[in-house]
Short mmCIF file of C-alpha atoms and ligand atoms in Angstrom, two decimals:
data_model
loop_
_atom_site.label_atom_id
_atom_site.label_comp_id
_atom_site.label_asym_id
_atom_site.label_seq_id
_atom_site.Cartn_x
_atom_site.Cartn_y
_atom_site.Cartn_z
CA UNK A 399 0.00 0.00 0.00
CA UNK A 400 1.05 3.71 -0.96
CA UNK A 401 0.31 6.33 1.41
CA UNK A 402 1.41 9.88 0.45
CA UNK A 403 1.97 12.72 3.26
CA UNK A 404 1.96 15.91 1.98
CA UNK A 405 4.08 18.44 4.21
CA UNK A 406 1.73 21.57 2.82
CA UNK A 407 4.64 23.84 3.90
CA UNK A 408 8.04 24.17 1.49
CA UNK A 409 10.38 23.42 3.78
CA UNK A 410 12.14 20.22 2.37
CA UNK A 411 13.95 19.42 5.64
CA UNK A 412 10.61 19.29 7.56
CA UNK A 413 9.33 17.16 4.77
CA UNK A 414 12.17 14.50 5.39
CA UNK A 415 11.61 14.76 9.12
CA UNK A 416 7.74 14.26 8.98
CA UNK A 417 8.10 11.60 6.09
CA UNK A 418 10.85 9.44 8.87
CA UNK A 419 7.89 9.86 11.51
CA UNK A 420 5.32 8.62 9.08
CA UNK A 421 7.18 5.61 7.86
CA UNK A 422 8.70 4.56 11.10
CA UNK A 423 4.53 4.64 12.34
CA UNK A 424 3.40 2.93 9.18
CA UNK A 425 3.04 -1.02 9.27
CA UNK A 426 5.71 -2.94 7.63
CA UNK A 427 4.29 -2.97 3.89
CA UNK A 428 3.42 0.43 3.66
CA UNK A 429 5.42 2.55 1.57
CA UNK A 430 5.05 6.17 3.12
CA UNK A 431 5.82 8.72 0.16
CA UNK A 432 6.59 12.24 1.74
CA UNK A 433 5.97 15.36 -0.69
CA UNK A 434 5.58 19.14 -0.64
CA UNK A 435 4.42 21.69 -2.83
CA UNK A 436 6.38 22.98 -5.50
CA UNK A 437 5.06 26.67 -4.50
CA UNK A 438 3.62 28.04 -1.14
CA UNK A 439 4.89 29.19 2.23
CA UNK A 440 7.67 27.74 3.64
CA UNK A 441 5.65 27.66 6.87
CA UNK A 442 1.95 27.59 8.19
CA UNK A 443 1.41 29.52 10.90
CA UNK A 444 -1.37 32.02 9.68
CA UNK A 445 -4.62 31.52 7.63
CA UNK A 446 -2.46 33.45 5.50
CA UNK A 447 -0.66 31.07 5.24
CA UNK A 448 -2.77 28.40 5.50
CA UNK A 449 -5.21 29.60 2.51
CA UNK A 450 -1.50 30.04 0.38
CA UNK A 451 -0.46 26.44 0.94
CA UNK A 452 -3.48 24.93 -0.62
CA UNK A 453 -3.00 25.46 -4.14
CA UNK A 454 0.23 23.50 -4.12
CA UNK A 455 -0.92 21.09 -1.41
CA UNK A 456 -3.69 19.96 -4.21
CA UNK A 457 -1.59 20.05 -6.70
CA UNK A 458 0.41 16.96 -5.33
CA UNK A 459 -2.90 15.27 -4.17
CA UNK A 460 -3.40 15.24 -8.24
CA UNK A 461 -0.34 14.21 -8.81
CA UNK A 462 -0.92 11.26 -6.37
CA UNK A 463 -4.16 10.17 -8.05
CA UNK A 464 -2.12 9.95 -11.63
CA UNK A 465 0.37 7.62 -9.55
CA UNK A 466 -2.39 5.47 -7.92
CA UNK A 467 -1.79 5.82 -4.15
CA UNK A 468 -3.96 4.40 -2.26
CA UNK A 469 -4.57 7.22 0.83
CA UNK A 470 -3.10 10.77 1.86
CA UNK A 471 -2.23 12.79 5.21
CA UNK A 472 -2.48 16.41 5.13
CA UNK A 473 0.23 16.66 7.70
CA UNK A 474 0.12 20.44 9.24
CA UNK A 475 -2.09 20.95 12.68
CA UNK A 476 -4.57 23.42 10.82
CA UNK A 477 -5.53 20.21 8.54
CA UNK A 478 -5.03 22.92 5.35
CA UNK A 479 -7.30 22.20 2.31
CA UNK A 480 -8.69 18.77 3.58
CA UNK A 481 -12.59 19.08 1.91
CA UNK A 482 -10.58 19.90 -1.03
CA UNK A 483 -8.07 17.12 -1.31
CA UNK A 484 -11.46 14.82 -0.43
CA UNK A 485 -13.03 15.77 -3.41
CA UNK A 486 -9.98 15.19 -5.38
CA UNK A 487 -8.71 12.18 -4.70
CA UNK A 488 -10.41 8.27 -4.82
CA UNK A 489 -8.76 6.82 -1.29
CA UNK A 490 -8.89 8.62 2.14
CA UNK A 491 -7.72 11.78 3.00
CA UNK A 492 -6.66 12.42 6.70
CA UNK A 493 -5.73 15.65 8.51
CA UNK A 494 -2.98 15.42 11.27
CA UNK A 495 -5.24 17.50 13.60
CA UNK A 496 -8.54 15.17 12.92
CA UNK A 497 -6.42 12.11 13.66
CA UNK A 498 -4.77 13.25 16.75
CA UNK A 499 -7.68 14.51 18.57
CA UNK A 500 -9.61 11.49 17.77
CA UNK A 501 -7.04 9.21 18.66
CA UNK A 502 -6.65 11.27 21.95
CA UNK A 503 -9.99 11.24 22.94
CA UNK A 504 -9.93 7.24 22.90
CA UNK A 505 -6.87 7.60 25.60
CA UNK A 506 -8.51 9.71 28.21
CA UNK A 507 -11.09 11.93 29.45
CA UNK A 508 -9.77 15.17 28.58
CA UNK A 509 -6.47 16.31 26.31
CA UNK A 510 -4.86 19.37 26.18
CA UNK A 511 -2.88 20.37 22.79
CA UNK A 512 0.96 21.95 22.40
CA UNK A 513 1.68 23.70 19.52
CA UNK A 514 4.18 26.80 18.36
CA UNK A 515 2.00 30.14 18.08
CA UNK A 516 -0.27 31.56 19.96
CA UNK A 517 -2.44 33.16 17.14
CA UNK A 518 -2.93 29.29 15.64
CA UNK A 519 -4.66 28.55 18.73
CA UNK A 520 -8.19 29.35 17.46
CA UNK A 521 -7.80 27.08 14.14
CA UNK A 522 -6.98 24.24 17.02
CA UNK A 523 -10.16 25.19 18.97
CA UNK A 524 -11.97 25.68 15.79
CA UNK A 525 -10.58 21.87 14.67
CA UNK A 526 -11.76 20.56 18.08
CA UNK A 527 -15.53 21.26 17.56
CA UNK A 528 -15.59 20.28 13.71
CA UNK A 529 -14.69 17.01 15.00
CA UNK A 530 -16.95 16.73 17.41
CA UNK A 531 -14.05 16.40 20.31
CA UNK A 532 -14.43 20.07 22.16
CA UNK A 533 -15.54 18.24 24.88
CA UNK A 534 -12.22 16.51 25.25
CA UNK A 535 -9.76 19.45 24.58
CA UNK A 536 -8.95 20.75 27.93
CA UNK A 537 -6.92 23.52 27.03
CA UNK A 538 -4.72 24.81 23.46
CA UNK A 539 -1.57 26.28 25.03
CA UNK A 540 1.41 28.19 22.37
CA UNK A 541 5.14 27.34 23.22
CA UNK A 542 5.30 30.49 20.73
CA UNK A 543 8.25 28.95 19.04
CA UNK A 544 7.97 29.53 15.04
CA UNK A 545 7.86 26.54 12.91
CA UNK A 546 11.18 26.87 11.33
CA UNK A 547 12.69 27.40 14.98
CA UNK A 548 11.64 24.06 16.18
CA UNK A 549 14.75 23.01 14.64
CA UNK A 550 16.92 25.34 14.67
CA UNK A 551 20.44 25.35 15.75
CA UNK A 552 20.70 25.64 19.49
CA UNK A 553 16.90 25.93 19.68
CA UNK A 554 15.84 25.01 22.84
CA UNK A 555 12.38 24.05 21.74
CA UNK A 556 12.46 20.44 23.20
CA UNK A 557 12.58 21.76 26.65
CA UNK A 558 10.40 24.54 26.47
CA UNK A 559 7.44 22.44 24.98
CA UNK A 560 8.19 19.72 27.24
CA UNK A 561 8.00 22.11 30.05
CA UNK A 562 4.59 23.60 28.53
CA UNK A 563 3.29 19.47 27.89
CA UNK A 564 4.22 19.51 31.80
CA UNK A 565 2.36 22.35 32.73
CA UNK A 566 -1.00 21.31 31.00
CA UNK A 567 -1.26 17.80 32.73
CA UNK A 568 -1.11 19.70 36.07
CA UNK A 569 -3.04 23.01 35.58
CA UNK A 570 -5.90 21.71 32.50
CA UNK A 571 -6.48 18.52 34.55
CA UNK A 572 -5.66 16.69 30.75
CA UNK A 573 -4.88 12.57 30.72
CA UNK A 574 -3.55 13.40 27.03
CA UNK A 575 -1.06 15.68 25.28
CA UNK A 576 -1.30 16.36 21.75
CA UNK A 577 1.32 17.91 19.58
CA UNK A 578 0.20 20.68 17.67
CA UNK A 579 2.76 21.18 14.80
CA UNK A 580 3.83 18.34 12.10
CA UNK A 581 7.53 19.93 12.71
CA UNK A 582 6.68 18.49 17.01
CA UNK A 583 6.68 14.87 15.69
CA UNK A 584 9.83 13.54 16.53
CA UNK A 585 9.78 14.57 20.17
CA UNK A 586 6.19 12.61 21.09
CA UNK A 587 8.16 9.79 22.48
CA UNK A 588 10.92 11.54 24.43
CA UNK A 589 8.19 13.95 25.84
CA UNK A 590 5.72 11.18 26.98
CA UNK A 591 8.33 9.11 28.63
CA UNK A 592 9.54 12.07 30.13
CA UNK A 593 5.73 13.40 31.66
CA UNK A 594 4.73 10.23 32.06
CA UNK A 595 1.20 10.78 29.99
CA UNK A 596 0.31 9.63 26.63
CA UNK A 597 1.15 12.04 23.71
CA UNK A 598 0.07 12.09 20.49
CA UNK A 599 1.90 13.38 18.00
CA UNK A 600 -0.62 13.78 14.45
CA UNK A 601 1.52 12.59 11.77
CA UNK A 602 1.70 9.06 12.95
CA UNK A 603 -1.76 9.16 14.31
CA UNK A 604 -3.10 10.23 10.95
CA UNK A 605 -0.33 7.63 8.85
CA UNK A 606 -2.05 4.37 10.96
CA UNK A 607 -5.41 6.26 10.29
CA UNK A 608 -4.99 6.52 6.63
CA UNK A 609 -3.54 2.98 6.46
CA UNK A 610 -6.22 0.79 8.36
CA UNK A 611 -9.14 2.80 6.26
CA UNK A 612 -7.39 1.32 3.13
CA UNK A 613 -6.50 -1.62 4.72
CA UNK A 614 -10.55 -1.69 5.35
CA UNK A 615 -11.21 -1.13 1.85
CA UNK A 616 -13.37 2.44 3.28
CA UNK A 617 -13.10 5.45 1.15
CA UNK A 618 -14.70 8.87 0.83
CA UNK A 619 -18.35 8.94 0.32
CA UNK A 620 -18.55 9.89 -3.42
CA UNK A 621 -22.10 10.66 -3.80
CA UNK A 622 -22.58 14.59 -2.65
CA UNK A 623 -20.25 17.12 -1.22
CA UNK A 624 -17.12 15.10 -2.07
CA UNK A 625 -17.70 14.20 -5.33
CA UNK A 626 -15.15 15.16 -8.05
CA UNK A 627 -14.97 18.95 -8.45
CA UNK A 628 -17.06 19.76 -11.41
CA UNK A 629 -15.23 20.78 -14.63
CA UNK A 630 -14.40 24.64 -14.75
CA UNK A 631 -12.16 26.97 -15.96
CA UNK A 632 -10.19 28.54 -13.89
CA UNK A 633 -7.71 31.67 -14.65
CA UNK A 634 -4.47 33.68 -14.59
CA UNK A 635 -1.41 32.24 -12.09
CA UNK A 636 -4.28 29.27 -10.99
CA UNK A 637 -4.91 28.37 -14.58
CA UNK A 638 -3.85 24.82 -14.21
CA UNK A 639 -6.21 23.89 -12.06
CA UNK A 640 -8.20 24.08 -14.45
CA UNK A 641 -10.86 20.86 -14.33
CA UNK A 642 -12.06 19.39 -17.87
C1 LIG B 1566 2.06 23.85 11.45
C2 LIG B 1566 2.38 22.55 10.95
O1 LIG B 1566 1.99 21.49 11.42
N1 LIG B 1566 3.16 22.77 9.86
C3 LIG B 1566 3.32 24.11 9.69
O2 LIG B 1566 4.00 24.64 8.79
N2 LIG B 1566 2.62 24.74 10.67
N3 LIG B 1566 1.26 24.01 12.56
C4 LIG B 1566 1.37 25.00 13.50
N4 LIG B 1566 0.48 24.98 14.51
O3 LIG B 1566 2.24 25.85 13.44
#
């Protein structure tokens, strides 16, 4: 089975770090293929941002349905573009945010999320009740560490959201820390044994998710709002999209 994750941002490092996450989550037999756009921002942290990354985000989704993969991850917390890449492509699309709340909601009775800046906060809360979990999500707490400092050199980052995933179990009362930033993933296992609480980090939460929905032979419901977009033109710098 194929499984694409698309990194929405531009940053090619990220997109080898979040592509290592997804494969070392994915079942032996999955074949995790790790893109990004060729054009967009080189991080999301604004619906700025956001609303510029989709474009080349779908872009690669169509480039995955000419290949024949067989499900996709949208792998940036503000789940970017998802209706869109649902009506695009045959298999299952899942969002990193959508998969790590859910998953986090099986593992206690109340989760608080991590992620880097404070103004992404309301897209979390926003996230929470679209997916029906508000009731679960304790608290959204900023580290208000950029994106592209998460790995920067000498960044500090690992201890100051460690310190923050501390600071929720104790003051929000939450069972359950989820990581709110794709760029977060490779710390969920050093931060949970560290806290001592579950944490959930999206990308391989969404990967599994992906994987046992094609595994289940389950696919987007085709009939209404995610049907194929319906053939248009469309103009100037977005004229490829163009649907025939
Ligand atoms: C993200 C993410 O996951 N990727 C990105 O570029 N921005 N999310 C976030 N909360 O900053």
């Amino acid at each position: 089975m194929r499984i694409m994750v698309v990194n929405p941002n531009t940053t090619a490092t990220m997109t080898d770090k979040i592509g290592a996450c997804a494969q070392a989550a994915a079942s032996p037999g999955t074949m995790v293929l790790a893109v990004s756009p060729d054009m967009g921002p080189v991080s999301i942290e604004s619906h700025y941002d956001e609303a510029l990354a989709v474009p080349g985000l779908l872009e690669q989704i169509a480039r995955g349905e000419s290949d024949g993969v067989d499900g996709y991850v949208v792998a940036c917390f503000g789940d970017p573009g998802l209706d869109a890449a649902r009506e695009l492509a045959a298999g299952p699309v899942v969002g990193i945010a959508e998969a790590a709340m859910r998953t986090a909601a099986y593992l206690g009775r109340g989760f608080s999320v991590v992620t880097t800046l404070g103004r992404t906060c309301g897209r979390a809360w926003d996230l929470a009740e679209r997916y029906g979990v508000s009731r679960f999500c304790r608290n959204v707490r900023a580290c208000e560490i950029p994106v592209l400092e998460l790995d920067a050199p000498g960044s500090d980052a690992r201890e100051v959201i460690t310190e923050e995933c501390r600071r929720a179990v104790a003051q929000d009362g939450s069972d359950v820390i989820v990581l709110g930033c794709a760029g977060m993933a490779d710390l969920c296992a050093d931060i949970s044994a560290r806290i001592g609480v579950p944490v959930v980090d999206g990308v391989a939460a969404a990967t599994r998710t992906a994987e046992s929905l094609v595994a289940l032979g389950l696919r987007t419901g085709k009939r209404g709002e995610f049907a194929a977009p319906r053939p248009k033109s469309y103009v100037g710098l977005l004229g490829g999209f163009t649907i025939t």
